PDB file of N, CA, C and O in Angstrom:
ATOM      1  N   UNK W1036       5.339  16.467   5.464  1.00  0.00           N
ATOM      2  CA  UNK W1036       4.522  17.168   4.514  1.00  0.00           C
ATOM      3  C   UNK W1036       3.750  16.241   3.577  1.00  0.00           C
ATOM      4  O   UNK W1036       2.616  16.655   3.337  1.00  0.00           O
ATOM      5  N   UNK W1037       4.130  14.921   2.902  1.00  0.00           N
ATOM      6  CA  UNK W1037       3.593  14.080   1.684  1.00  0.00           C
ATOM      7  C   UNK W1037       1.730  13.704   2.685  1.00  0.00           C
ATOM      8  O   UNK W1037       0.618  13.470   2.211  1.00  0.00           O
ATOM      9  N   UNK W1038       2.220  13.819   4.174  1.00  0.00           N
ATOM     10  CA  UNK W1038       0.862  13.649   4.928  1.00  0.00           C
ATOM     11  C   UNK W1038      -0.555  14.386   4.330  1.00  0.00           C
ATOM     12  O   UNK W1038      -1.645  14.137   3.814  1.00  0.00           O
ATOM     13  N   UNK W1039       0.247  15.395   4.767  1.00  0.00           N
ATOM     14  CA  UNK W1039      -0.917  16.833   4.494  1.00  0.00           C
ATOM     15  C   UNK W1039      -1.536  16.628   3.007  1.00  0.00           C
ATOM     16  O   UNK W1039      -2.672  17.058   2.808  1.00  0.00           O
ATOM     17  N   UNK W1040      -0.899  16.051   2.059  1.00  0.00           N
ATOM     18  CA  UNK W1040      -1.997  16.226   0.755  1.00  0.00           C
ATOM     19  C   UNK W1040      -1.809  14.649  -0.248  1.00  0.00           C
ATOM     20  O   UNK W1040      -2.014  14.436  -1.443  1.00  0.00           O
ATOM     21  N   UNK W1041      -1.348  13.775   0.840  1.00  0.00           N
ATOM     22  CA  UNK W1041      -2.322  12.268   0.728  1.00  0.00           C
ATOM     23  C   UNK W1041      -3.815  11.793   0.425  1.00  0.00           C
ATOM     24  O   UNK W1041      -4.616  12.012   1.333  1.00  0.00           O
ATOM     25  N   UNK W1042      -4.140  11.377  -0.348  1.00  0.00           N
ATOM     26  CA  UNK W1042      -5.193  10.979  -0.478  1.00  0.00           C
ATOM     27  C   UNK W1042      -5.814   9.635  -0.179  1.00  0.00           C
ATOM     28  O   UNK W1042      -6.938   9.253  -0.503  1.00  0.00           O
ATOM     29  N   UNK W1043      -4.630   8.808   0.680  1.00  0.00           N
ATOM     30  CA  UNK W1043      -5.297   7.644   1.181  1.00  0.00           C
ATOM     31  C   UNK W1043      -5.916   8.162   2.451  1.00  0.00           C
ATOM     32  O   UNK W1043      -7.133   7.980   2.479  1.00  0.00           O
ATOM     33  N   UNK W1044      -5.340   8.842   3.661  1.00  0.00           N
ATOM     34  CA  UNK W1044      -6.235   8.724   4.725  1.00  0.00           C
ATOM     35  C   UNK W1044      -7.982   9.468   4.492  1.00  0.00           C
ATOM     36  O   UNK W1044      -8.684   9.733   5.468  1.00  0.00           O
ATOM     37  N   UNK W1045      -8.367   9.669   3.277  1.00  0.00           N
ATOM     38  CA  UNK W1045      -9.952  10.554   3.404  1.00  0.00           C
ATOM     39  C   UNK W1045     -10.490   8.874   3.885  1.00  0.00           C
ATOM     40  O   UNK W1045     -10.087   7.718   3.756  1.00  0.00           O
ATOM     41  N   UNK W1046     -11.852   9.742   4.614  1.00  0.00           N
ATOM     42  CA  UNK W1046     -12.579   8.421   4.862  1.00  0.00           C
ATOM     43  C   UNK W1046     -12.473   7.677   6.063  1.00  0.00           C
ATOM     44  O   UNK W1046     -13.287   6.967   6.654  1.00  0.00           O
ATOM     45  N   UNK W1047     -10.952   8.084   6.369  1.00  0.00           N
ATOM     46  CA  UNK W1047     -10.542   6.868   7.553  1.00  0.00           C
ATOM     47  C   UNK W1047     -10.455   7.904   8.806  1.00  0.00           C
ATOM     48  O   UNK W1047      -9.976   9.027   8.650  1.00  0.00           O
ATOM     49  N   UNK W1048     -10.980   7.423  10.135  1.00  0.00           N
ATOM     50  CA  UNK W1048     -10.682   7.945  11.322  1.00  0.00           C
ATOM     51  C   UNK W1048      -9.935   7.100  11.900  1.00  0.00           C
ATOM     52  O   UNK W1048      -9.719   5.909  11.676  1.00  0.00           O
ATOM     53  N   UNK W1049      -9.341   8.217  13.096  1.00  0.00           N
ATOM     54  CA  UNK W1049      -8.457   7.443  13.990  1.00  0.00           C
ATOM     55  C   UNK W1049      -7.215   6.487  13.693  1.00  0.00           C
ATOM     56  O   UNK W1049      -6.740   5.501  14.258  1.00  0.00           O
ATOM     57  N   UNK W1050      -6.900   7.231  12.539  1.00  0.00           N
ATOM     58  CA  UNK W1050      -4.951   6.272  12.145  1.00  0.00           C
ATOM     59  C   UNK W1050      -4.049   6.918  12.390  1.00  0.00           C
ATOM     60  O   UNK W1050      -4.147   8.073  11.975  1.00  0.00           O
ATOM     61  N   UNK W1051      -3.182   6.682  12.897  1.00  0.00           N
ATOM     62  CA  UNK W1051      -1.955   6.880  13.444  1.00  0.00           C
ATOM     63  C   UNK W1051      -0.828   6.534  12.406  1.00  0.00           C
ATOM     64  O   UNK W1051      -0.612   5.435  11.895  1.00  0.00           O
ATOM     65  N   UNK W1052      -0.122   7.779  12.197  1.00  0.00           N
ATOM     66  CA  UNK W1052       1.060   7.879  11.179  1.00  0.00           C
ATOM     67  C   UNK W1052       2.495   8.341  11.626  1.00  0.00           C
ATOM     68  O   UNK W1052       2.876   9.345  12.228  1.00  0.00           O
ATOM     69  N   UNK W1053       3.279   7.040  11.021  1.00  0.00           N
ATOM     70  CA  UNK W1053       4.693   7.197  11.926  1.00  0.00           C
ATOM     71  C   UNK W1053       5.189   8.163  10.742  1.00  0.00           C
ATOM     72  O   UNK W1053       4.596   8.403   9.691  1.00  0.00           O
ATOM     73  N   UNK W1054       6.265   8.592  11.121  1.00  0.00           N
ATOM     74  CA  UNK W1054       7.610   9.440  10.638  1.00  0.00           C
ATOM     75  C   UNK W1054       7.513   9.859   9.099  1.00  0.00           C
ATOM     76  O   UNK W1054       7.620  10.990   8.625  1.00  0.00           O
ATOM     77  N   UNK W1055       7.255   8.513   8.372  1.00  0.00           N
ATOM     78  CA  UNK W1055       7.307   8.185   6.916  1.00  0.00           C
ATOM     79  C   UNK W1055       5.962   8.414   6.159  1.00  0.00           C
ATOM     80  O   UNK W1055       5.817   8.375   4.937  1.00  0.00           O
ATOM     81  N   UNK W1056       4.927   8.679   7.172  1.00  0.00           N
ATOM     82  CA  UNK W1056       3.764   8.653   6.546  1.00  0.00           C
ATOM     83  C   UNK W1056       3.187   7.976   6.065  1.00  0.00           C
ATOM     84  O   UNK W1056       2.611   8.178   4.996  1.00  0.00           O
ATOM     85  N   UNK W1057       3.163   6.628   6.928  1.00  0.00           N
ATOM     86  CA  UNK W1057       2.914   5.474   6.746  1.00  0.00           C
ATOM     87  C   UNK W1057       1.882   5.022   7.771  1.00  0.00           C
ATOM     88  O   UNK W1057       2.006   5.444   8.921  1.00  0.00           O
ATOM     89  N   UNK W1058       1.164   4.438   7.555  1.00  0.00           N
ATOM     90  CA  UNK W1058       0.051   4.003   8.811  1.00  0.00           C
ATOM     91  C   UNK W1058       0.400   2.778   9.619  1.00  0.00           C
ATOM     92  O   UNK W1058       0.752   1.665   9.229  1.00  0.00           O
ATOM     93  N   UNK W1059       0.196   3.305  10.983  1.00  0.00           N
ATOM     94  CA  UNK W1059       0.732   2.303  12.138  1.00  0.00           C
ATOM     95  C   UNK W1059      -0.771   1.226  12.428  1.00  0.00           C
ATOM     96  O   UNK W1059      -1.761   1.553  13.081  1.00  0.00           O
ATOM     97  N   UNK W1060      -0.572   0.110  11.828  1.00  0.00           N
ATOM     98  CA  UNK W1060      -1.372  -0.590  11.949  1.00  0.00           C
ATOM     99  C   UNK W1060      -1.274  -1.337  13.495  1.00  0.00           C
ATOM    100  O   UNK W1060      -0.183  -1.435  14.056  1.00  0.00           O
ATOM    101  N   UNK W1061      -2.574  -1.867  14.133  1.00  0.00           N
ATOM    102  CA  UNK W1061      -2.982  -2.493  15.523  1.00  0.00           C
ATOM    103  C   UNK W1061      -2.137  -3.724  15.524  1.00  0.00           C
ATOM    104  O   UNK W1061      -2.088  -4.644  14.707  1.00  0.00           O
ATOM    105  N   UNK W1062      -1.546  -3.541  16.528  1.00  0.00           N
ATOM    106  CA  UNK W1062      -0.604  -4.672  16.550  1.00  0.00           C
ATOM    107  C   UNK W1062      -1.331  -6.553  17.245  1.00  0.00           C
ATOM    108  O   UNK W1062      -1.951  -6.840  18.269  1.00  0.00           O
ATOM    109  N   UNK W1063      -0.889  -7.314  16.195  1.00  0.00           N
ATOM    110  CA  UNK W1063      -1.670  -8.466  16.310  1.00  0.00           C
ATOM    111  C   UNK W1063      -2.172  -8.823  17.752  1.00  0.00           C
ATOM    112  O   UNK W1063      -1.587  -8.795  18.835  1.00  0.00           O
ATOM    113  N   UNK W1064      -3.805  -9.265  17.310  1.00  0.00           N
ATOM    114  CA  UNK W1064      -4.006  -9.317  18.429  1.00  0.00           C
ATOM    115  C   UNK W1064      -5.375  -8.127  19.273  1.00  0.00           C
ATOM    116  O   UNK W1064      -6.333  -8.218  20.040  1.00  0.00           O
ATOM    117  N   UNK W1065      -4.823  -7.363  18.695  1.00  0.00           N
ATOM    118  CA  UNK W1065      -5.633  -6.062  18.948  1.00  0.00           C
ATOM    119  C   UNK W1065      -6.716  -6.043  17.932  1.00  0.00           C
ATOM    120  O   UNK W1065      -6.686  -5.729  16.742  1.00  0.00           O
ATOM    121  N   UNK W1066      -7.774  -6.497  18.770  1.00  0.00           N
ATOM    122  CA  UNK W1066      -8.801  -6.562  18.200  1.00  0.00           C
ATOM    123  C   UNK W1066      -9.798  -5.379  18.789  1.00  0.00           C
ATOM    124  O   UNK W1066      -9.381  -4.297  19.203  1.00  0.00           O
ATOM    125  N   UNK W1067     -11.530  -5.875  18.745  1.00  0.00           N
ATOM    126  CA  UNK W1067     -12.309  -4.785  19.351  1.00  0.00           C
ATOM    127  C   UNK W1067     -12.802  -5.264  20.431  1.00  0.00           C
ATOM    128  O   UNK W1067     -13.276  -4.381  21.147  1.00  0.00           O
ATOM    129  N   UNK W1068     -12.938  -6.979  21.107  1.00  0.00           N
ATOM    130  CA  UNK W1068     -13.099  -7.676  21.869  1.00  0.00           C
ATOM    131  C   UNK W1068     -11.575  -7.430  22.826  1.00  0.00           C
ATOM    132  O   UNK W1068     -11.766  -7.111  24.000  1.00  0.00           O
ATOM    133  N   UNK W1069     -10.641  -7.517  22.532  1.00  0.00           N
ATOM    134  CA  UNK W1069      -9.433  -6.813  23.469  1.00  0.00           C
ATOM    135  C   UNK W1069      -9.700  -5.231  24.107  1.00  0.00           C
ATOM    136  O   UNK W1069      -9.389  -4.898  25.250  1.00  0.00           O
ATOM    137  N   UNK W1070     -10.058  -4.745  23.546  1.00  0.00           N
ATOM    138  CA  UNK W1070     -10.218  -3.320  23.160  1.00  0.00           C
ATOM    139  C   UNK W1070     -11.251  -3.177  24.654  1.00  0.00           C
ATOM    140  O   UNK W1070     -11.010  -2.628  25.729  1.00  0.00           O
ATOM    141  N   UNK W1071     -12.898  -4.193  23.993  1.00  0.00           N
ATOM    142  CA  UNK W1071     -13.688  -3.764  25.108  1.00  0.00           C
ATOM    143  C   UNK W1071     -12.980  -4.362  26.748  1.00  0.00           C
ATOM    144  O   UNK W1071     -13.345  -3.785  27.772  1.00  0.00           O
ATOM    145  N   UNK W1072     -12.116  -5.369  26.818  1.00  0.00           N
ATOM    146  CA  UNK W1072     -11.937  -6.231  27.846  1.00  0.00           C
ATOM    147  C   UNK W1072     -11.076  -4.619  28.607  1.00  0.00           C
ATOM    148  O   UNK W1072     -11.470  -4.286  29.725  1.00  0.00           O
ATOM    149  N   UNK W1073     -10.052  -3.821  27.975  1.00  0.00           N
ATOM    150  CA  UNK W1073      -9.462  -2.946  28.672  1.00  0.00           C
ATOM    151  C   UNK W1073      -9.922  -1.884  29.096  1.00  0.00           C
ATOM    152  O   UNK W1073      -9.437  -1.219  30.012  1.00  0.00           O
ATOM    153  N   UNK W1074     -11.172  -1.560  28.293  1.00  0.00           N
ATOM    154  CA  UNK W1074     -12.331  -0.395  28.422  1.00  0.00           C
ATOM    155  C   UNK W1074     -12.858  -0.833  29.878  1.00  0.00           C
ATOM    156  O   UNK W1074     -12.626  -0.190  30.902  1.00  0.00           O
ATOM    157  N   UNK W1075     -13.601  -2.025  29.813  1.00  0.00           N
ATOM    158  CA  UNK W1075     -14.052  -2.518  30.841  1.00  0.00           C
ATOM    159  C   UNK W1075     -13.237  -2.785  32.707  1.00  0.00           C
ATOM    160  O   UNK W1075     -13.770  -2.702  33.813  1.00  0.00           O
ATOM    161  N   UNK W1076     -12.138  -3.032  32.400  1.00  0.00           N
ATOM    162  CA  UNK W1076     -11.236  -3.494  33.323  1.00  0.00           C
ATOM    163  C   UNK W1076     -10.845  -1.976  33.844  1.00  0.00           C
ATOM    164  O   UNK W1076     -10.753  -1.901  35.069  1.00  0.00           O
ATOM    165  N   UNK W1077     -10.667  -1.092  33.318  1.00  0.00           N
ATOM    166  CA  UNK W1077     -10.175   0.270  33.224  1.00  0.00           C
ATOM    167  C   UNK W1077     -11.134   1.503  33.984  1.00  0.00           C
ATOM    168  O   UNK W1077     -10.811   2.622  34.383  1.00  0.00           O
ATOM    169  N   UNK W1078     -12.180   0.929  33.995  1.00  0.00           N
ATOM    170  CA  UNK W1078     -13.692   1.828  34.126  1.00  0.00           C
ATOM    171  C   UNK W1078     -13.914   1.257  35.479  1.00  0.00           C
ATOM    172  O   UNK W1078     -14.344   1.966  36.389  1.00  0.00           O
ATOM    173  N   UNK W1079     -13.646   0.042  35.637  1.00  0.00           N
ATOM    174  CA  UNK W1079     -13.639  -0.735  36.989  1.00  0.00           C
ATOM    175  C   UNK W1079     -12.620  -0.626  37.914  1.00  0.00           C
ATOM    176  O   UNK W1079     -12.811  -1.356  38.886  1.00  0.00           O
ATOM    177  N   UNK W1080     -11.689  -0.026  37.954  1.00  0.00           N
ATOM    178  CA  UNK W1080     -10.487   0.387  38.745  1.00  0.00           C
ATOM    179  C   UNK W1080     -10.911   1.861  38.829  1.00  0.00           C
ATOM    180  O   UNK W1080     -11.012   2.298  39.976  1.00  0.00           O
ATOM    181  N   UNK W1081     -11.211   2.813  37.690  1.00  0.00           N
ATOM    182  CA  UNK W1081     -11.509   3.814  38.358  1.00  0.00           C
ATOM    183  C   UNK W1081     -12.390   4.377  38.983  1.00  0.00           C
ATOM    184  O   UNK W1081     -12.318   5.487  39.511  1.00  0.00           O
ATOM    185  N   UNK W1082     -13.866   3.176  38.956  1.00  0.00           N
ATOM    186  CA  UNK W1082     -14.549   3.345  40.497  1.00  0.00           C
ATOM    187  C   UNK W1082     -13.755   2.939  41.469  1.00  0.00           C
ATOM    188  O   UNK W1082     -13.451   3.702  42.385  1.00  0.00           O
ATOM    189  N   UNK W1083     -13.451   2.073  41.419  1.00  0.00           N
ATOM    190  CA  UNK W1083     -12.611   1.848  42.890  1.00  0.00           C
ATOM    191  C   UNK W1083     -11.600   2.583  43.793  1.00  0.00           C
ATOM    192  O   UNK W1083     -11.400   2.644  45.006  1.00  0.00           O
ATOM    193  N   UNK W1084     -10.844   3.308  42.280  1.00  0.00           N
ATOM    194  CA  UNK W1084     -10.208   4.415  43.446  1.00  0.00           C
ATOM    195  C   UNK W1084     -10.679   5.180  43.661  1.00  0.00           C
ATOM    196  O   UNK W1084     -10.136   5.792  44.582  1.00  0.00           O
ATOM    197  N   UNK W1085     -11.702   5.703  43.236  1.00  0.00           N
ATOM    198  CA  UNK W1085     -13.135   6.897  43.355  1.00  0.00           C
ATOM    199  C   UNK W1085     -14.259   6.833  44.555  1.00  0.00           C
ATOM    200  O   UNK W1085     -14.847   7.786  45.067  1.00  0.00           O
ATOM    201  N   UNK W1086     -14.387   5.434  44.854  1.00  0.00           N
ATOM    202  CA  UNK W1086     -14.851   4.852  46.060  1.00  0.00           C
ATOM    203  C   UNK W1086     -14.617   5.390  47.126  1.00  0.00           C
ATOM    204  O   UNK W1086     -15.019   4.885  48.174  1.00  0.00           O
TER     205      UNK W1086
END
């Protein structure tokens, strides 16, 4: 419930909140250059099994 009428998440998309209502930050490493490499790698396997 302390979720529902928080006032840190306005503003922010796409955060992920564990148990406590706490924000699950990207674990090191996880960047947006990682991010595109799996987008990419991911999009390319599923032509292939689509092939």
């Amino acid at each position: 419930m302390p979720l529902l009428f928080a006032e840190e998440p306005e503003g922010r998309t796409g955060i992920l909140f564990n148990n406590k209502a706490r924000p699950i930050r990207p674990s090191r490493g996880f960047d947006k250059a990682y991010a595109d490499r799996f987008m990419t790698a991911s999009a390319s396997l599923l032509r292939r099994a689509l092939a």
